[in-house]
PDB file of C-alpha atoms in Angstrom:
ATOM      1  CA  GLU A  14      12.559  -6.307 -25.624  1.00 56.00           C
ATOM      2  CA  SER A  15      14.249  -6.976 -28.527  1.00 60.00           C
ATOM      3  CA  HIS A  16      16.015 -10.439 -27.341  1.00 68.00           C
ATOM      4  CA  VAL A  17      12.696 -11.455 -26.179  1.00 75.00           C
ATOM      5  CA  GLN A  18      11.621 -10.586 -30.023  1.00 75.00           C
ATOM      6  CA  ILE A  19      14.506 -12.441 -32.010  1.00 80.00           C
ATOM      7  CA  ALA A  20      14.034 -15.165 -29.453  1.00 82.00           C
ATOM      8  CA  ALA A  21      10.148 -15.870 -29.964  1.00 78.00           C
ATOM      9  CA  ARG A  22      11.188 -15.183 -33.786  1.00 82.00           C
ATOM     10  CA  ARG A  23      14.055 -18.046 -34.051  1.00 84.00           C
ATOM     11  CA  LEU A  24      11.477 -20.375 -31.904  1.00 81.00           C
ATOM     12  CA  ALA A  25       8.905 -19.328 -34.499  1.00 82.00           C
ATOM     13  CA  SER A  26      11.355 -20.230 -37.781  1.00 85.00           C
ATOM     14  CA  LYS A  27      13.486 -23.197 -36.117  1.00 84.00           C
ATOM     15  CA  PHE A  28      10.210 -25.287 -34.824  1.00 84.00           C
ATOM     16  CA  GLY A  29       7.187 -23.700 -35.825  1.00 86.00           C
ATOM     17  CA  VAL A  30       5.924 -22.105 -32.768  1.00 83.00           C
ATOM     18  CA  VAL A  31       3.815 -19.389 -32.648  1.00 80.00           C
ATOM     19  CA  ILE A  32       4.669 -17.450 -29.608  1.00 79.00           C
ATOM     20  CA  ASP A  33       2.213 -14.102 -28.853  1.00 78.00           C
ATOM     21  CA  LEU A  34       4.061 -11.694 -27.124  1.00 70.00           C
ATOM     22  CA  ASP A  35       2.056  -8.715 -25.165  1.00 72.00           C
ATOM     23  CA  ILE A  36       3.272  -6.214 -22.358  1.00 76.00           C
ATOM     24  CA  PRO A  37       4.318  -7.122 -19.468  1.00 81.00           C
ATOM     25  CA  LYS A  38       1.829  -5.897 -16.959  1.00 90.00           C
ATOM     26  CA  ILE A  39       2.496  -3.210 -13.886  1.00 96.00           C
ATOM     27  CA  PRO A  40       2.279  -4.253 -10.597  1.00 97.00           C
ATOM     28  CA  TYR A  41       0.778  -1.212  -9.040  1.00 98.00           C
ATOM     29  CA  ARG A  42      -0.766  -1.493  -5.969  1.00 98.00           C
ATOM     30  CA  GLU A  43      -3.289   0.388  -4.048  1.00 98.00           C
ATOM     31  CA  THR A  44      -3.121   1.680  -0.552  1.00 98.00           C
ATOM     32  CA  ILE A  45      -5.558   4.194   1.671  1.00 98.00           C
ATOM     33  CA  SER A  46      -4.331   7.857   3.348  1.00 98.00           C
ATOM     34  CA  ARG A  47      -5.663   8.540   6.076  1.00 98.00           C
ATOM     35  CA  THR A  48      -7.361   6.156   8.700  1.00 99.00           C
ATOM     36  CA  THR A  49     -11.340   4.443   8.376  1.00 99.00           C
ATOM     37  CA  SER A  50     -13.501   2.304  10.706  1.00 98.00           C
ATOM     38  CA  ALA A  51     -16.391   0.052   9.819  1.00 98.00           C
ATOM     39  CA  GLN A  52     -17.777  -2.890  10.859  1.00 98.00           C
ATOM     40  CA  GLY A  53     -18.131  -5.990   9.197  1.00 98.00           C
ATOM     41  CA  ARG A  54     -21.160  -8.530   9.834  1.00 98.00           C
ATOM     42  CA  HIS A  55     -22.174 -11.624   8.699  1.00 97.00           C
ATOM     43  CA  LYS A  56     -24.793 -13.969  10.381  1.00 96.00           C
ATOM     44  CA  LYS A  57     -26.529 -16.368   7.831  1.00 91.00           C
ATOM     45  CA  GLN A  58     -29.408 -19.028   9.170  1.00 79.00           C
ATOM     46  CA  THR A  59     -29.727 -22.300   8.074  1.00 75.00           C
ATOM     47  CA  GLY A  60     -31.802 -24.744   8.791  1.00 68.00           C
ATOM     48  CA  GLY A  61     -29.164 -26.891  10.991  1.00 72.00           C
ATOM     49  CA  ARG A  62     -26.361 -24.544  12.370  1.00 81.00           C
ATOM     50  CA  GLY A  63     -25.904 -20.943  10.966  1.00 90.00           C
ATOM     51  CA  GLN A  64     -22.694 -18.971  10.911  1.00 94.00           C
ATOM     52  CA  PHE A  65     -22.107 -15.412  12.463  1.00 96.00           C
ATOM     53  CA  GLY A  66     -19.137 -13.825  12.836  1.00 97.00           C
ATOM     54  CA  ASP A  67     -18.912  -9.813  14.070  1.00 98.00           C
ATOM     55  CA  VAL A  68     -15.934  -7.192  13.448  1.00 98.00           C
ATOM     56  CA  TYR A  69     -14.921  -3.744  14.259  1.00 98.00           C
ATOM     57  CA  CYS A  70     -12.048  -3.000  12.720  1.00 99.00           C
ATOM     58  CA  ARG A  71      -9.441  -0.192  12.178  1.00 99.00           C
ATOM     59  CA  PHE A  72      -7.701   0.789   9.111  1.00 99.00           C
ATOM     60  CA  GLU A  73      -4.837   3.029   9.208  1.00 99.00           C
ATOM     61  CA  PRO A  74      -2.566   3.923   6.465  1.00 98.00           C
ATOM     62  CA  LEU A  75       1.573   3.240   7.111  1.00 98.00           C
ATOM     63  CA  PRO A  76       4.761   4.576   5.721  1.00 97.00           C
ATOM     64  CA  ARG A  77       5.339   3.574   1.823  1.00 96.00           C
ATOM     65  CA  GLY A  78       6.806  -0.024   1.525  1.00 95.00           C
ATOM     66  CA  THR A  79       5.591  -1.164   5.119  1.00 96.00           C
ATOM     67  CA  GLY A  80       3.460  -3.546   3.981  1.00 96.00           C
ATOM     68  CA  PHE A  81       0.780  -5.302   6.281  1.00 98.00           C
ATOM     69  CA  GLU A  82       0.481  -5.580   9.438  1.00 98.00           C
ATOM     70  CA  PHE A  83      -2.445  -6.781  11.995  1.00 99.00           C
ATOM     71  CA  GLU A  84      -3.536  -5.802  15.568  1.00 98.00           C
ATOM     72  CA  SER A  85      -5.752  -6.789  18.343  1.00 98.00           C
ATOM     73  CA  GLU A  86      -6.831  -4.123  21.047  1.00 97.00           C
ATOM     74  CA  VAL A  87      -9.944  -6.879  21.681  1.00 96.00           C
ATOM     75  CA  PHE A  88     -10.607  -7.147  25.796  1.00 90.00           C
ATOM     76  CA  GLY A  89     -12.982  -9.350  27.981  1.00 87.00           C
ATOM     77  CA  GLY A  90     -13.748 -11.789  24.873  1.00 89.00           C
ATOM     78  CA  SER A  91     -15.853  -9.736  22.942  1.00 96.00           C
ATOM     79  CA  VAL A  92     -14.228 -12.052  20.106  1.00 97.00           C
ATOM     80  CA  PRO A  93     -12.903 -14.410  21.670  1.00 96.00           C
ATOM     81  CA  ARG A  94      -9.223 -15.437  21.108  1.00 96.00           C
ATOM     82  CA  GLN A  95      -9.563 -18.458  18.666  1.00 96.00           C
ATOM     83  CA  TYR A  96     -10.899 -16.115  15.660  1.00 97.00           C
ATOM     84  CA  ILE A  97      -8.375 -13.377  15.953  1.00 98.00           C
ATOM     85  CA  PRO A  98      -6.030 -14.980  13.486  1.00 98.00           C
ATOM     86  CA  ALA A  99      -9.517 -15.573  10.920  1.00 98.00           C
ATOM     87  CA  VAL A 100     -10.053 -12.645  11.347  1.00 99.00           C
ATOM     88  CA  GLN A 101      -6.549 -11.514  10.034  1.00 99.00           C
ATOM     89  CA  LYS A 102      -6.670 -14.415   7.571  1.00 99.00           C
ATOM     90  CA  GLY A 103      -9.913 -12.836   6.274  1.00 99.00           C
ATOM     91  CA  ILE A 104      -7.786  -9.290   5.930  1.00 99.00           C
ATOM     92  CA  ARG A 105      -4.731 -11.554   4.318  1.00 98.00           C
ATOM     93  CA  GLU A 106      -7.655 -12.893   1.796  1.00 98.00           C
ATOM     94  CA  ILE A 107      -9.307  -9.562   0.556  1.00 98.00           C
ATOM     95  CA  MET A 108      -6.715  -7.011   0.486  1.00 98.00           C
ATOM     96  CA  ALA A 109      -5.334  -8.640  -2.302  1.00 98.00           C
ATOM     97  CA  SER A 110      -7.679  -6.982  -4.279  1.00 96.00           C
ATOM     98  CA  GLY A 111      -7.996  -3.398  -3.993  1.00 97.00           C
ATOM     99  CA  VAL A 112     -11.269  -1.213  -3.899  1.00 97.00           C
ATOM    100  CA  ILE A 113     -10.336   0.943  -7.146  1.00 97.00           C
ATOM    101  CA  ALA A 114      -8.873  -0.709  -9.522  1.00 97.00           C
ATOM    102  CA  GLY A 115      -8.524  -4.865  -7.783  1.00 96.00           C
ATOM    103  CA  TYR A 116      -4.610  -4.446  -7.358  1.00 98.00           C
ATOM    104  CA  PRO A 117      -3.400  -5.634  -3.972  1.00 98.00           C
ATOM    105  CA  THR A 118      -4.065  -3.124  -0.741  1.00 98.00           C
ATOM    106  CA  VAL A 119      -0.751  -2.387   1.059  1.00 98.00           C
ATOM    107  CA  ASP A 120       0.798  -0.131   3.248  1.00 98.00           C
ATOM    108  CA  PHE A 121      -2.048   0.480   5.780  1.00 99.00           C
ATOM    109  CA  ARG A 122      -2.664  -1.685   9.379  1.00 99.00           C
ATOM    110  CA  CYS A 123      -5.611  -3.383  10.350  1.00 99.00           C
ATOM    111  CA  VAL A 124      -6.844  -3.231  13.880  1.00 99.00           C
ATOM    112  CA  LEU A 125      -9.698  -5.159  15.599  1.00 98.00           C
ATOM    113  CA  TYR A 126     -10.783  -3.030  18.678  1.00 98.00           C
ATOM    114  CA  ASP A 127     -14.325  -5.353  19.086  1.00 98.00           C
ATOM    115  CA  GLY A 128     -16.726  -7.473  18.184  1.00 98.00           C
ATOM    116  CA  SER A 129     -19.456 -10.354  18.725  1.00 97.00           C
ATOM    117  CA  TYR A 130     -20.027 -13.740  18.986  1.00 95.00           C
ATOM    118  CA  HIS A 131     -22.440 -16.706  18.866  1.00 94.00           C
ATOM    119  CA  SER A 132     -21.637 -19.538  21.103  1.00 91.00           C
ATOM    120  CA  VAL A 133     -23.066 -22.003  18.498  1.00 91.00           C
ATOM    121  CA  ASP A 134     -23.257 -20.256  15.360  1.00 92.00           C
ATOM    122  CA  SER A 135     -19.957 -18.460  14.939  1.00 94.00           C
ATOM    123  CA  SER A 136     -16.731 -20.122  13.596  1.00 96.00           C
ATOM    124  CA  GLU A 137     -13.520 -19.530  11.615  1.00 97.00           C
ATOM    125  CA  ILE A 138     -15.287 -19.051   8.352  1.00 97.00           C
ATOM    126  CA  SER A 139     -17.455 -16.607  10.011  1.00 97.00           C
ATOM    127  CA  PHE A 140     -14.794 -14.269  11.280  1.00 98.00           C
ATOM    128  CA  ARG A 141     -12.856 -15.002   7.975  1.00 98.00           C
ATOM    129  CA  LEU A 142     -15.952 -13.093   6.005  1.00 98.00           C
ATOM    130  CA  ALA A 143     -16.851 -10.553   8.504  1.00 98.00           C
ATOM    131  CA  ALA A 144     -13.458  -8.703   7.997  1.00 99.00           C
ATOM    132  CA  HIS A 145     -14.111  -8.889   4.339  1.00 99.00           C
ATOM    133  CA  ILE A 146     -16.840  -6.898   5.148  1.00 98.00           C
ATOM    134  CA  ALA A 147     -15.348  -4.928   7.112  1.00 99.00           C
ATOM    135  CA  PHE A 148     -12.278  -4.077   4.790  1.00 99.00           C
ATOM    136  CA  ARG A 149     -15.006  -3.750   1.706  1.00 98.00           C
ATOM    137  CA  SER A 150     -16.966  -1.137   3.920  1.00 98.00           C
ATOM    138  CA  ALA A 151     -13.899   0.973   5.238  1.00 98.00           C
ATOM    139  CA  ILE A 152     -11.272   1.300   2.663  1.00 98.00           C
ATOM    140  CA  PRO A 153     -13.634   3.275   0.665  1.00 98.00           C
ATOM    141  CA  ASP A 154     -13.525   5.993   3.378  1.00 98.00           C
ATOM    142  CA  GLY A 155      -9.802   5.732   3.931  1.00 98.00           C
ATOM    143  CA  GLU A 156      -9.258   7.995   0.416  1.00 98.00           C
ATOM    144  CA  PRO A 157      -7.622   4.544  -1.469  1.00 98.00           C
ATOM    145  CA  VAL A 158      -5.492   5.329  -4.107  1.00 98.00           C
ATOM    146  CA  VAL A 159      -3.874   3.612  -6.756  1.00 98.00           C
ATOM    147  CA  LEU A 160       0.616   3.169  -6.461  1.00 98.00           C
ATOM    148  CA  GLU A 161       2.819   2.746  -9.043  1.00 98.00           C
ATOM    149  CA  PRO A 162       7.313   1.031  -9.284  1.00 98.00           C
ATOM    150  CA  ILE A 163       9.110   4.488  -9.982  1.00 98.00           C
ATOM    151  CA  MET A 164      12.675   3.738 -12.060  1.00 98.00           C
ATOM    152  CA  ASP A 165      15.672   4.958 -11.494  1.00 98.00           C
ATOM    153  CA  VAL A 166      16.126   5.494 -14.989  1.00 98.00           C
ATOM    154  CA  THR A 167      20.260   6.476 -16.715  1.00 98.00           C
ATOM    155  CA  ILE A 168      20.552   6.872 -20.244  1.00 97.00           C
ATOM    156  CA  THR A 169      24.129   7.184 -22.096  1.00 96.00           C
ATOM    157  CA  VAL A 170      23.121   9.164 -25.322  1.00 96.00           C
ATOM    158  CA  PRO A 171      24.886  11.012 -28.569  1.00 94.00           C
ATOM    159  CA  ASP A 172      25.456  15.065 -27.510  1.00 92.00           C
ATOM    160  CA  ASP A 173      23.037  15.734 -30.321  1.00 91.00           C
ATOM    161  CA  ALA A 174      20.867  13.609 -29.186  1.00 93.00           C
ATOM    162  CA  MET A 175      20.045  14.685 -25.367  1.00 94.00           C
ATOM    163  CA  GLY A 176      17.592  17.700 -26.745  1.00 94.00           C
ATOM    164  CA  ASP A 177      15.240  14.607 -27.873  1.00 95.00           C
ATOM    165  CA  ILE A 178      15.859  12.060 -24.923  1.00 96.00           C
ATOM    166  CA  LEU A 179      15.061  15.332 -22.600  1.00 96.00           C
ATOM    167  CA  GLY A 180      12.415  16.354 -24.299  1.00 97.00           C
ATOM    168  CA  ASP A 181      10.847  12.882 -24.316  1.00 96.00           C
ATOM    169  CA  LEU A 182      11.352  12.073 -20.642  1.00 97.00           C
ATOM    170  CA  ASN A 183       8.933  15.028 -19.835  1.00 97.00           C
ATOM    171  CA  THR A 184       6.020  13.448 -21.977  1.00 97.00           C
ATOM    172  CA  ARG A 185       7.148   9.828 -19.627  1.00 97.00           C
ATOM    173  CA  ARG A 186       6.456  12.152 -16.837  1.00 98.00           C
ATOM    174  CA  GLY A 187       9.909  11.876 -15.931  1.00 97.00           C
ATOM    175  CA  ARG A 188      11.704  14.177 -13.238  1.00 97.00           C
ATOM    176  CA  ILE A 189      15.325  14.359 -14.020  1.00 97.00           C
ATOM    177  CA  SER A 190      17.660  13.848 -11.833  1.00 96.00           C
ATOM    178  CA  GLY A 191      21.214  14.705 -12.976  1.00 96.00           C
ATOM    179  CA  MET A 192      23.031  15.232 -16.426  1.00 95.00           C
ATOM    180  CA  GLU A 193      27.181  14.613 -17.386  1.00 94.00           C
ATOM    181  CA  GLN A 194      29.571  14.054 -20.668  1.00 89.00           C
ATOM    182  CA  ALA A 195      31.833  10.879 -20.302  1.00 84.00           C
ATOM    183  CA  HIS A 196      33.378   9.497 -22.161  1.00 83.00           C
ATOM    184  CA  GLY A 197      31.887  11.684 -25.460  1.00 84.00           C
ATOM    185  CA  ASN A 198      28.306  10.766 -24.218  1.00 92.00           C
ATOM    186  CA  GLY A 199      26.102  12.859 -22.265  1.00 94.00           C
ATOM    187  CA  VAL A 200      24.316  10.697 -19.229  1.00 96.00           C
ATOM    188  CA  ILE A 201      20.522  11.615 -18.084  1.00 97.00           C
ATOM    189  CA  THR A 202      19.596  10.447 -14.434  1.00 98.00           C
ATOM    190  CA  ALA A 203      15.878  10.131 -14.117  1.00 98.00           C
ATOM    191  CA  GLN A 204      13.007   8.941 -12.159  1.00 98.00           C
ATOM    192  CA  VAL A 205      10.145   7.682 -14.492  1.00 98.00           C
ATOM    193  CA  PRO A 206       7.432   5.643 -13.547  1.00 98.00           C
ATOM    194  CA  LEU A 207       7.695   1.911 -14.984  1.00 98.00           C
ATOM    195  CA  ALA A 208       4.340   2.806 -17.158  1.00 97.00           C
ATOM    196  CA  GLU A 209       6.270   4.769 -19.551  1.00 97.00           C
ATOM    197  CA  MET A 210       9.141   2.997 -19.957  1.00 95.00           C
ATOM    198  CA  GLN A 211       7.249   0.181 -22.301  1.00 90.00           C
ATOM    199  CA  ARG A 212       9.013  -0.265 -25.834  1.00 88.00           C
ATOM    200  CA  TYR A 213      11.566   2.057 -24.232  1.00 93.00           C
ATOM    201  CA  SER A 214      14.033   0.414 -26.053  1.00 90.00           C
ATOM    202  CA  THR A 215      12.887   0.421 -29.989  1.00 89.00           C
ATOM    203  CA  ASP A 216      12.067   4.165 -28.959  1.00 94.00           C
ATOM    204  CA  LEU A 217      15.394   5.576 -27.956  1.00 94.00           C
ATOM    205  CA  ARG A 218      17.019   3.643 -30.961  1.00 92.00           C
ATOM    206  CA  SER A 219      15.107   5.167 -33.202  1.00 93.00           C
ATOM    207  CA  MET A 220      15.896   8.817 -31.498  1.00 94.00           C
ATOM    208  CA  THR A 221      19.519   7.843 -31.480  1.00 93.00           C
ATOM    209  CA  GLN A 222      19.890   5.949 -34.153  1.00 92.00           C
ATOM    210  CA  GLY A 223      21.091   2.832 -32.703  1.00 92.00           C
ATOM    211  CA  ARG A 224      23.656   5.157 -30.290  1.00 92.00           C
ATOM    212  CA  GLY A 225      22.059   5.546 -26.926  1.00 94.00           C
ATOM    213  CA  TYR A 226      21.098   2.654 -24.433  1.00 94.00           C
ATOM    214  CA  TYR A 227      20.059   2.943 -20.717  1.00 96.00           C
ATOM    215  CA  THR A 228      19.916   1.372 -17.370  1.00 96.00           C
ATOM    216  CA  MET A 229      16.458   0.794 -14.907  1.00 97.00           C
ATOM    217  CA  THR A 230      16.459  -0.207 -11.313  1.00 98.00           C
ATOM    218  CA  PHE A 231      13.317  -0.490  -9.180  1.00 98.00           C
ATOM    219  CA  SER A 232      13.156   3.200  -6.844  1.00 98.00           C
ATOM    220  CA  ARG A 233       9.982   3.139  -5.228  1.00 97.00           C
ATOM    221  CA  TYR A 234       6.304   3.267  -5.117  1.00 98.00           C
ATOM    222  CA  ASP A 235       4.759   6.552  -5.635  1.00 98.00           C
ATOM    223  CA  ILE A 236       1.208   7.770  -6.063  1.00 98.00           C
ATOM    224  CA  VAL A 237      -0.722   8.074  -9.553  1.00 98.00           C
ATOM    225  CA  PRO A 238      -1.581  11.232 -10.787  1.00 97.00           C
ATOM    226  CA  ALA A 239      -5.738  11.440 -10.277  1.00 95.00           C
ATOM    227  CA  HIS A 240      -6.334  11.702 -13.978  1.00 95.00           C
ATOM    228  CA  LEU A 241      -4.628   8.529 -14.742  1.00 97.00           C
ATOM    229  CA  VAL A 242      -6.237   6.056 -12.468  1.00 97.00           C
ATOM    230  CA  GLU A 243      -9.892   5.574 -14.426  1.00 96.00           C
ATOM    231  CA  THR A 244      -8.311   4.238 -17.148  1.00 96.00           C
ATOM    232  CA  ILE A 245      -6.144   2.092 -14.809  1.00 96.00           C
ATOM    233  CA  ALA A 246      -9.172   0.680 -13.360  1.00 96.00           C
ATOM    234  CA  ALA A 247     -10.560   0.321 -16.718  1.00 96.00           C
ATOM    235  CA  GLU A 248      -7.944  -1.475 -18.513  1.00 93.00           C
ATOM    236  CA  ALA A 249      -7.402  -4.265 -15.442  1.00 93.00           C
ATOM    237  CA  LYS A 250     -11.314  -4.595 -15.968  1.00 92.00           C
ATOM    238  CA  ALA A 251     -11.000  -5.186 -19.145  1.00 90.00           C
ATOM    239  CA  ARG A 252      -8.137  -7.760 -18.888  1.00 85.00           C
ATOM    240  CA  ARG A 253     -10.562  -9.395 -15.822  1.00 86.00           C
ATOM    241  CA  ASN A 254     -13.176 -10.138 -18.423  1.00 84.00           C
ATOM    242  CA  ARG A 255     -10.997 -11.252 -21.028  1.00 78.00           C
TER     243      ARG A 255
END
């Protein structure tokens, strides 16, 4: 954080380049908590050839970190084989924008289990759009949640600052996992949401008079507390409307 600020000041003074610095965006994700199903039916009639695609999809939650899986249980040609990849492509397209705050939806399986087609009007684009409709219809009933990155944090500070650091971590939703002494300093290990670690370098310098330092690595994604979701969604919407 401080290195970026120093570099920006140097660019401004040496080359007259003004750089706008902003807080990095948190890579939130969304997922579902229970299995849900829906039909997606896209039908459009025009003067000439129309569009028709009809799918029934089941969405199942997967363990954290799994990503996305797609399966077809279609038998008997209710959805012709050549259109099944279009359904998968449609789900991949629409899952990039979740239903809560517009963040990518992860850790779920989509199972295509039925559908129908028209011998003239069906096409790949029709089945892609039908998949979009199935996703948008089903996911709100799957108890969707927002996920946030959780970080492993190790903080080294003078002994006389330990109390302040521990209290501060508590306000940041941190979970202390260990404390020990090393070379006359206190070492705290904790797991803290990345959203709560923004500008931490500046705050740590202030609390320790420049004598503390920390390291931080990614641990996992976990569910955002319900009382924070509305704020996250509102902030995401505001950024999209800029």
